[in-house]
Coordinates of C-alpha atoms (C1' of nucleotides) in Angstrom, one line a residue:
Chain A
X8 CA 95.9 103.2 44.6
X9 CA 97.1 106.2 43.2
X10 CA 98.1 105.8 39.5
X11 CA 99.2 108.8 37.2
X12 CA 95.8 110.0 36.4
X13 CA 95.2 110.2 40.3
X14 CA 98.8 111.7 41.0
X15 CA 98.3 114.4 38.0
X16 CA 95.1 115.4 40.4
X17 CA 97.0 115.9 43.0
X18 CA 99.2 118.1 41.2
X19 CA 96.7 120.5 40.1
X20 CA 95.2 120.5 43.5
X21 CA 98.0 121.0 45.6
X22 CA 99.2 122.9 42.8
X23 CA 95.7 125.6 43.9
X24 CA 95.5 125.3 47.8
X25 CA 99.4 124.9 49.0
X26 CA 101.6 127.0 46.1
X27 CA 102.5 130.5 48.0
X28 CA 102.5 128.7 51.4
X29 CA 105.1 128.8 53.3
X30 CA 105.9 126.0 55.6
X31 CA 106.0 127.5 59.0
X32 CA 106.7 123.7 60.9
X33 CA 107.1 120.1 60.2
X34 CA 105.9 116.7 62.1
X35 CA 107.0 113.9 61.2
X36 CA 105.5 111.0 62.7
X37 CA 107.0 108.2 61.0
X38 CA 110.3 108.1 60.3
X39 CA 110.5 105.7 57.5
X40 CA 108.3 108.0 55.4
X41 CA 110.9 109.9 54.6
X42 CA 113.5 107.3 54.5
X43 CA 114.9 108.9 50.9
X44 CA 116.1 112.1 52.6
X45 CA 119.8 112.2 53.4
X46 CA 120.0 113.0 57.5
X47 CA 116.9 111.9 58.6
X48 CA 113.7 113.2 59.8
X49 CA 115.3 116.5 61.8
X50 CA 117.0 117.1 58.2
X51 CA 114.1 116.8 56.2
X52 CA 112.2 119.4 58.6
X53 CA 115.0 121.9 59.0
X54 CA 115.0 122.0 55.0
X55 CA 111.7 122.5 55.2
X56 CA 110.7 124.9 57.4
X57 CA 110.5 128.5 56.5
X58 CA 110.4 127.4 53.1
X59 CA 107.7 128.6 50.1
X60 CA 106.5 126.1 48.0
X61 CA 106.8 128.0 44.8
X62 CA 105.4 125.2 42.4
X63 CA 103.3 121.8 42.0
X64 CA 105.5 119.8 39.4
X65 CA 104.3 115.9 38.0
X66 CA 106.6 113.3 36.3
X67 CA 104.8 110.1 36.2
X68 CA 103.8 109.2 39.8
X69 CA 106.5 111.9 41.2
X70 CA 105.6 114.8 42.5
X71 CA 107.8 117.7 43.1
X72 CA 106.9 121.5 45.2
X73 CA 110.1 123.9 44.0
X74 CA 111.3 125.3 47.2
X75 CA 112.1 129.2 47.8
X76 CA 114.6 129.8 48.8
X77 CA 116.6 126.6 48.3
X78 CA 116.9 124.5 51.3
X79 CA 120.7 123.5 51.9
X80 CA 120.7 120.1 51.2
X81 CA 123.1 117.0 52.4
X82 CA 125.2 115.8 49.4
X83 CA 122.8 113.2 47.9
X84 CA 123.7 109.8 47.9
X85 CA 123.8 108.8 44.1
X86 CA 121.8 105.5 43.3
X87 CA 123.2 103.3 41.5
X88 CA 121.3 103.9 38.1
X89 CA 122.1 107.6 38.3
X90 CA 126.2 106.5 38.6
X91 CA 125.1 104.6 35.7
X92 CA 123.5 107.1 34.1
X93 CA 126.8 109.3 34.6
X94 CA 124.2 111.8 35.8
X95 CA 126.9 111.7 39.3
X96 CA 129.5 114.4 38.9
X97 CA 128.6 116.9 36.8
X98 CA 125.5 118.4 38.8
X99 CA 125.3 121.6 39.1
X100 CA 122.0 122.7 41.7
X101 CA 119.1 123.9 40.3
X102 CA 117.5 124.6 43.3
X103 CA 115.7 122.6 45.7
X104 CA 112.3 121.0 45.7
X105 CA 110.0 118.9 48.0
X106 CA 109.5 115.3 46.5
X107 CA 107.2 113.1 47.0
X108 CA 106.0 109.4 45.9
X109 CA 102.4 108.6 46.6
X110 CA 103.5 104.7 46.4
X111 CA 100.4 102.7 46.9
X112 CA 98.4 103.7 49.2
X113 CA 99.5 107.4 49.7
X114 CA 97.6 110.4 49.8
X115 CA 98.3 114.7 50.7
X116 CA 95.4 116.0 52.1
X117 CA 94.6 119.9 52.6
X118 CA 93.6 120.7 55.9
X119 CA 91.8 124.1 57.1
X120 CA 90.9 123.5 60.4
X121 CA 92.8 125.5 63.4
X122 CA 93.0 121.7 64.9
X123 CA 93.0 119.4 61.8
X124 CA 91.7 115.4 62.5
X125 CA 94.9 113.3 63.1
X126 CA 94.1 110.5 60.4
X127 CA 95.2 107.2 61.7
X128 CA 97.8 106.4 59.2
X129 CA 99.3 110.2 59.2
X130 CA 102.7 110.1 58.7
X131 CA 104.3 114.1 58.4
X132 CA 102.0 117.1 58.7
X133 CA 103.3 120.3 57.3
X134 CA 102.0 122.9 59.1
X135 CA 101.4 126.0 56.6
X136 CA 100.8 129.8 56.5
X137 CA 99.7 132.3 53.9
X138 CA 98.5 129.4 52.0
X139 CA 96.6 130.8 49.0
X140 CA 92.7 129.6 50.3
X141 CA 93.7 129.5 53.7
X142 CA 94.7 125.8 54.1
X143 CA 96.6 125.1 57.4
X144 CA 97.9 122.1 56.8
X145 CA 99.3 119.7 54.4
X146 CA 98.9 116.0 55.8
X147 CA 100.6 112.6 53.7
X148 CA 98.8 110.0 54.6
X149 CA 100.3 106.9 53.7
X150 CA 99.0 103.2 55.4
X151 CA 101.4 100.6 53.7
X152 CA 104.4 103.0 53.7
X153 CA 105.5 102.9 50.1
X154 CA 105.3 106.2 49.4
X155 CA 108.1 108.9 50.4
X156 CA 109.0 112.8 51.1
X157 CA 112.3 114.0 50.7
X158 CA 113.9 117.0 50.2
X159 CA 116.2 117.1 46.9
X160 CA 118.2 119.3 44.9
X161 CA 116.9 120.2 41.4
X162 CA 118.9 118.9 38.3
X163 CA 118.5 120.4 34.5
X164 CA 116.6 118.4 32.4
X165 CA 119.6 116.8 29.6
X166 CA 116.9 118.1 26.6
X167 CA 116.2 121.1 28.3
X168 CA 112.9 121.0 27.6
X169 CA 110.9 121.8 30.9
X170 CA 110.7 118.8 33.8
X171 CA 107.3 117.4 33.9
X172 CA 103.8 118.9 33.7
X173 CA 103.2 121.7 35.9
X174 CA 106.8 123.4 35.7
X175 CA 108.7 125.6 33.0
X176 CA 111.5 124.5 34.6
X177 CA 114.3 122.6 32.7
X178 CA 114.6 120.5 35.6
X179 CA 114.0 117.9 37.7
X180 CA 114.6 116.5 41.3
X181 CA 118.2 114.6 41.1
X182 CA 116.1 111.0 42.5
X183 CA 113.9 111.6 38.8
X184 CA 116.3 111.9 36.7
X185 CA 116.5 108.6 35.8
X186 CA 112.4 108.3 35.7
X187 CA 111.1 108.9 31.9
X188 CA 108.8 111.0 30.7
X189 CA 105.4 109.8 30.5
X190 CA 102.9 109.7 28.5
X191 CA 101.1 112.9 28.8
X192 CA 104.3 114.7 29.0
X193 CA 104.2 117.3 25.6
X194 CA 107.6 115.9 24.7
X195 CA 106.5 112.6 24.0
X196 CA 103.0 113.5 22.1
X197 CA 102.0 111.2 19.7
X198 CA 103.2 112.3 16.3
X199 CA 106.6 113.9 17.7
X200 CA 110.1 113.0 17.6
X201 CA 110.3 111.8 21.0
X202 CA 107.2 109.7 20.5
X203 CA 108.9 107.6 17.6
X204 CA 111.9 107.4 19.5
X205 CA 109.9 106.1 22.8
X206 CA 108.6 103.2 19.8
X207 CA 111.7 102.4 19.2
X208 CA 113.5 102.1 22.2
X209 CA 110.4 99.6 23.5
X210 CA 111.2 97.7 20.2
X211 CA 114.8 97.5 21.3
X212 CA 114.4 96.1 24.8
X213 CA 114.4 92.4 24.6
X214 CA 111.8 91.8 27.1
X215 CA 108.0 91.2 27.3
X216 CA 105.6 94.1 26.7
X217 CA 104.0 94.2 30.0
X218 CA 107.7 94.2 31.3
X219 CA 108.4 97.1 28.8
X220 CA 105.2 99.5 29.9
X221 CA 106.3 98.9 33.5
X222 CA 109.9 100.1 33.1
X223 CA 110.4 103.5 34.4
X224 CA 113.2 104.6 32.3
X225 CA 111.8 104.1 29.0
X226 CA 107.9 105.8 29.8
X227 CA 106.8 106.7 33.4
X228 CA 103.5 106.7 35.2
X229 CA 102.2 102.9 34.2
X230 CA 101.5 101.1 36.7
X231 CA 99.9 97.5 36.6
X232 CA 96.2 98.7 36.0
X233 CA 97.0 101.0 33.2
X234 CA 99.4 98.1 31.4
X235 CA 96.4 95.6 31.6
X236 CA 94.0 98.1 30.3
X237 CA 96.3 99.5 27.6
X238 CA 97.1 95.8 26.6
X239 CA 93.6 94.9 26.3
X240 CA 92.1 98.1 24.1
X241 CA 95.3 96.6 21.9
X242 CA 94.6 93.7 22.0
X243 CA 97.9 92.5 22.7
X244 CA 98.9 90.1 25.4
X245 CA 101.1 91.0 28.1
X246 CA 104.0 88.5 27.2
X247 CA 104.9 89.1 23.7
X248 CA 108.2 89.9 22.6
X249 CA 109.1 93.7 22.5
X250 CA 111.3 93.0 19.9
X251 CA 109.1 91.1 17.5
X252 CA 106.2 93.6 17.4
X253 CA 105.2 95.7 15.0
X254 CA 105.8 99.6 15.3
X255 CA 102.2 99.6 14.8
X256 CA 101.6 97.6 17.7
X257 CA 103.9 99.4 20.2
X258 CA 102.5 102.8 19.2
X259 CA 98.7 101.3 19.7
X260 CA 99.7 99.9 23.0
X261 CA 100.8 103.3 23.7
X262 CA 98.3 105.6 22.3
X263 CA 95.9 103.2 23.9
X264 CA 97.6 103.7 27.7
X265 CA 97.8 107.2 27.1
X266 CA 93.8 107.3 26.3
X267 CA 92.8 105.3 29.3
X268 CA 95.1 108.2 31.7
X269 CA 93.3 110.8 30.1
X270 CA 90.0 109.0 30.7
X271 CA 90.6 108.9 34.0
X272 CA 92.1 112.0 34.9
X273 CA 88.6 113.5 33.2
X274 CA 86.5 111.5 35.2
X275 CA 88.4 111.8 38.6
X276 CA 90.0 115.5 37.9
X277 CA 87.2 117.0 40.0
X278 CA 87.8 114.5 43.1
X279 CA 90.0 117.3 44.5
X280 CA 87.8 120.4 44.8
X281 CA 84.6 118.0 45.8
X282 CA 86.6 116.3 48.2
X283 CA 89.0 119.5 49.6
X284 CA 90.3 118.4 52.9
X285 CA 90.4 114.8 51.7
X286 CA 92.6 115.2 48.5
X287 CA 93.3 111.4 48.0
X288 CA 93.4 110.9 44.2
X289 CA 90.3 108.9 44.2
X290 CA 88.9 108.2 40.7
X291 CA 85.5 107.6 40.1
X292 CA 86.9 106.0 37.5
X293 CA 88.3 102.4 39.1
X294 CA 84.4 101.5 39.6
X295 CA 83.0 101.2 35.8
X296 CA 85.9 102.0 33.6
X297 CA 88.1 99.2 34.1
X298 CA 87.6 96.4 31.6
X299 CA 90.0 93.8 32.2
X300 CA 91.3 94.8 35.5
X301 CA 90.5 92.8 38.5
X302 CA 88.2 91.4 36.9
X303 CA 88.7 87.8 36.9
X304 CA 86.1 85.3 35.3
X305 CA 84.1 88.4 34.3
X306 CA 83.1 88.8 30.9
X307 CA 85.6 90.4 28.4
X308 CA 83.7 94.0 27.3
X309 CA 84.5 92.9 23.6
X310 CA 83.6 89.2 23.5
X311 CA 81.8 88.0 26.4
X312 CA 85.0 85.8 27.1
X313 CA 85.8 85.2 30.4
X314 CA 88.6 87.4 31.6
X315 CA 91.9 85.8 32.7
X316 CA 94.1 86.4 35.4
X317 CA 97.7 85.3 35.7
X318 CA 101.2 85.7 37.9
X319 CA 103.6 87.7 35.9
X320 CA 106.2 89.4 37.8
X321 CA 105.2 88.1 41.0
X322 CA 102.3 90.6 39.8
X323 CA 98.5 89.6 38.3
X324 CA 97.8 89.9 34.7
X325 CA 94.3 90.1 33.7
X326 CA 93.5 90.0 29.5
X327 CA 90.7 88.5 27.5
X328 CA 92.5 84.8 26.2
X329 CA 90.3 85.6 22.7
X330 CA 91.3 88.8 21.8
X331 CA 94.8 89.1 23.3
X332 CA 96.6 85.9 21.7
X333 CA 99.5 84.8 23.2
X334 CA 100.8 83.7 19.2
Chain B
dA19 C1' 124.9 97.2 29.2
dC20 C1' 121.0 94.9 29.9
dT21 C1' 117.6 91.8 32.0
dG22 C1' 115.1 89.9 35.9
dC23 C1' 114.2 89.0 40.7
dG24 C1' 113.8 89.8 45.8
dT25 C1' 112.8 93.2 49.1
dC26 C1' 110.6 96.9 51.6
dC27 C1' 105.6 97.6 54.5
dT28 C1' 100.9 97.4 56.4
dG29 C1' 96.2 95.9 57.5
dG30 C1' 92.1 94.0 55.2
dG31 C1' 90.2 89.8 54.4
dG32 C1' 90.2 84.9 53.6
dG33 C1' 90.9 80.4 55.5
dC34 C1' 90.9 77.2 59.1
Chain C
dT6 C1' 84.8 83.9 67.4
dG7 C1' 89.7 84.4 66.9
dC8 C1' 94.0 84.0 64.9
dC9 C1' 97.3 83.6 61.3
dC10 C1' 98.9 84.3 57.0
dC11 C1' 98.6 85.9 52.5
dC12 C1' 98.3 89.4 49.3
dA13 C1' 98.4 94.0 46.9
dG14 C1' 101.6 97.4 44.8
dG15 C1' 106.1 100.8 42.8
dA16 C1' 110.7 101.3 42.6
dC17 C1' 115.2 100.2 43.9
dG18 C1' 119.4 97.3 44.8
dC19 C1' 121.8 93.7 43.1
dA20 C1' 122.7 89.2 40.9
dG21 C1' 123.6 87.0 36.7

DNA sequence: ACTGCGTCCTGGGGGC
DNA sequence: TGCCCCCAGGACGCAG
């Protein structure tokens, strides 16, 4: 499934075969895939087509194509954690962008073929022109129907500092503001101001670790392979107490998530060029580099103990019961 | 305000 | 062989 390292490959792809297209017709083929956009599928193609996609923007596991012009958009509906964010009336229109969540099985493939091969589980094809190495098509592909499109207005960032990776932009679609920034983001480098304070916000929350590296609002983009990884090179397990850890501990489980991403984006960062017209965020990297992981009964890298696996969260944690003590 | 849980969806694969 | 059910996951809505 597409985790951040995955997603951020799919940036920089899209972000070389679909930025300076313009979007000369939309399918949509399954109407729940864009379930997020406010009017419905003839909505989210009418805001679509004739547009340029001017941009390939990342936040975590959001992905966002700046739109020029700016589409006329519904009046989004606010969720309820922007009304509590008070990000509701106040919000002014920074433009407009195409967003997109891969969820968990979702993938944008290029296409470049005058009659492009209808994958089974194709959801909306976005037929393009003038695309910049003569791609004809943008296809999401999505079989378990997590994953979204929408078409959403662009809000500034509160910090102004820009939106995610791959923008200058002091903004970010109005369904992200709410989503933190994650861990590759330059605002929250290690050794910065917004690193210490991600440290201790975690150390605030009176929750469970895992629980903490999973919340969206405090850092984006880990998912539940990437928090069982980052809690094993720590050495922490996935059920102590947020509030009784260490700073030291908190920033090792982070500096220790944000290595594994960056292992992974530099083994998988090539999947989109080798692959071209099937762009789908597949990492080498899942097959050897994953040391607790799925891997059940399996030795523990470190110790040879058998690797453990556990409900949490109506989820599956995996850790090494030697070197991640419960306390 | 903050924490935690149920829900959405699909098809591969395990169990009988 | 066939069928049924479970399971995987991210993020949101809502209950407490």
């Amino acid at each position: 499934m597409p985790e951040l390292p995955e997603v951020e490959t799919v940036r920089d792809g899209l972000a070389r075969h679909v930025v300076g297209a313009r979007v000369r017709e939309v399918e949509v083929l399954r109407d729940y895939s864009v379930r997020r956009h406010d009017g419905g599928p003839e909505a989210f193609a009418s805001a679509m087509e004739g547009a340029t996609l001017a941009a390939s923007a990342r936040r975590g596991k959001y992905l966002w194509l700046p739109l020029t012009p700016p589409s006329p958009v519904a009046a989004p509906v606010e969720t309820t954690r922007q009304r509590a964010a008070g990000a509701a009336a106040t919000r002014p229109t920074a433009g407009t962008a195409l967003l997109a969540h891969l969820g968990m099985s979702g993938q944008l493939l290029v296409r470049d073929g005058r009659d492009p091969w209808v994958h089974p589980h194709l959801r909306v094809r976005l037929h393009l022109e003038d695309a910049p190495t003569g791609a004809t098509a943008l296809d999401f592909v999505d079989q378990r129907t997590f994953g979204h499109l929408s078409v959403a207005d662009l809000v500034p960032t509160p910090d102004g500092a820009p939106g995610g990776l791959g923008t200058d932009e002091p903004a970010v679609p109005g369904p992200v503001a709410h989503i933190a920034r994650d861990l590759l983001d330059p605002v929250v480098a290690p050794g910065t101001p917004g690193r210490a304070a991600l440290v201790a916000a975690i150390r605030r929350r009176r929750t469970v670790v895992k629980r903490a590296l999973l919340d969206q609002t405090l850092v984006s983009g880990v998912g539940n392979i990437y928090a069982d990884e980052a809690l094993w090179r720590a050495r922490l397990h996935y059920a102590r107490a947020t509030d009784a850890l260490r700073p030291t501990d908190v920033a090792r489980v982070l500096d220790a998530a944000e290595e594994v991403m960056r292992e992974a984006l530099a083994v998988g960062g090539t999947s989109f060029d080798a692959l071209y017209v099937n762009v789908n965020g597949e990492s080498g990297y899942f097959a050897r580099g994953l040391a607790a992981y799925g891997r059940e009964g399996e030795p523990c890298p470190r110790c040879g103990t058998p690797i453990r696996r556990e409900a949490f969260m109506n989820r599956s944690s995996h850790f090494c019961p030697r070197c991640q003590r419960r306390r």
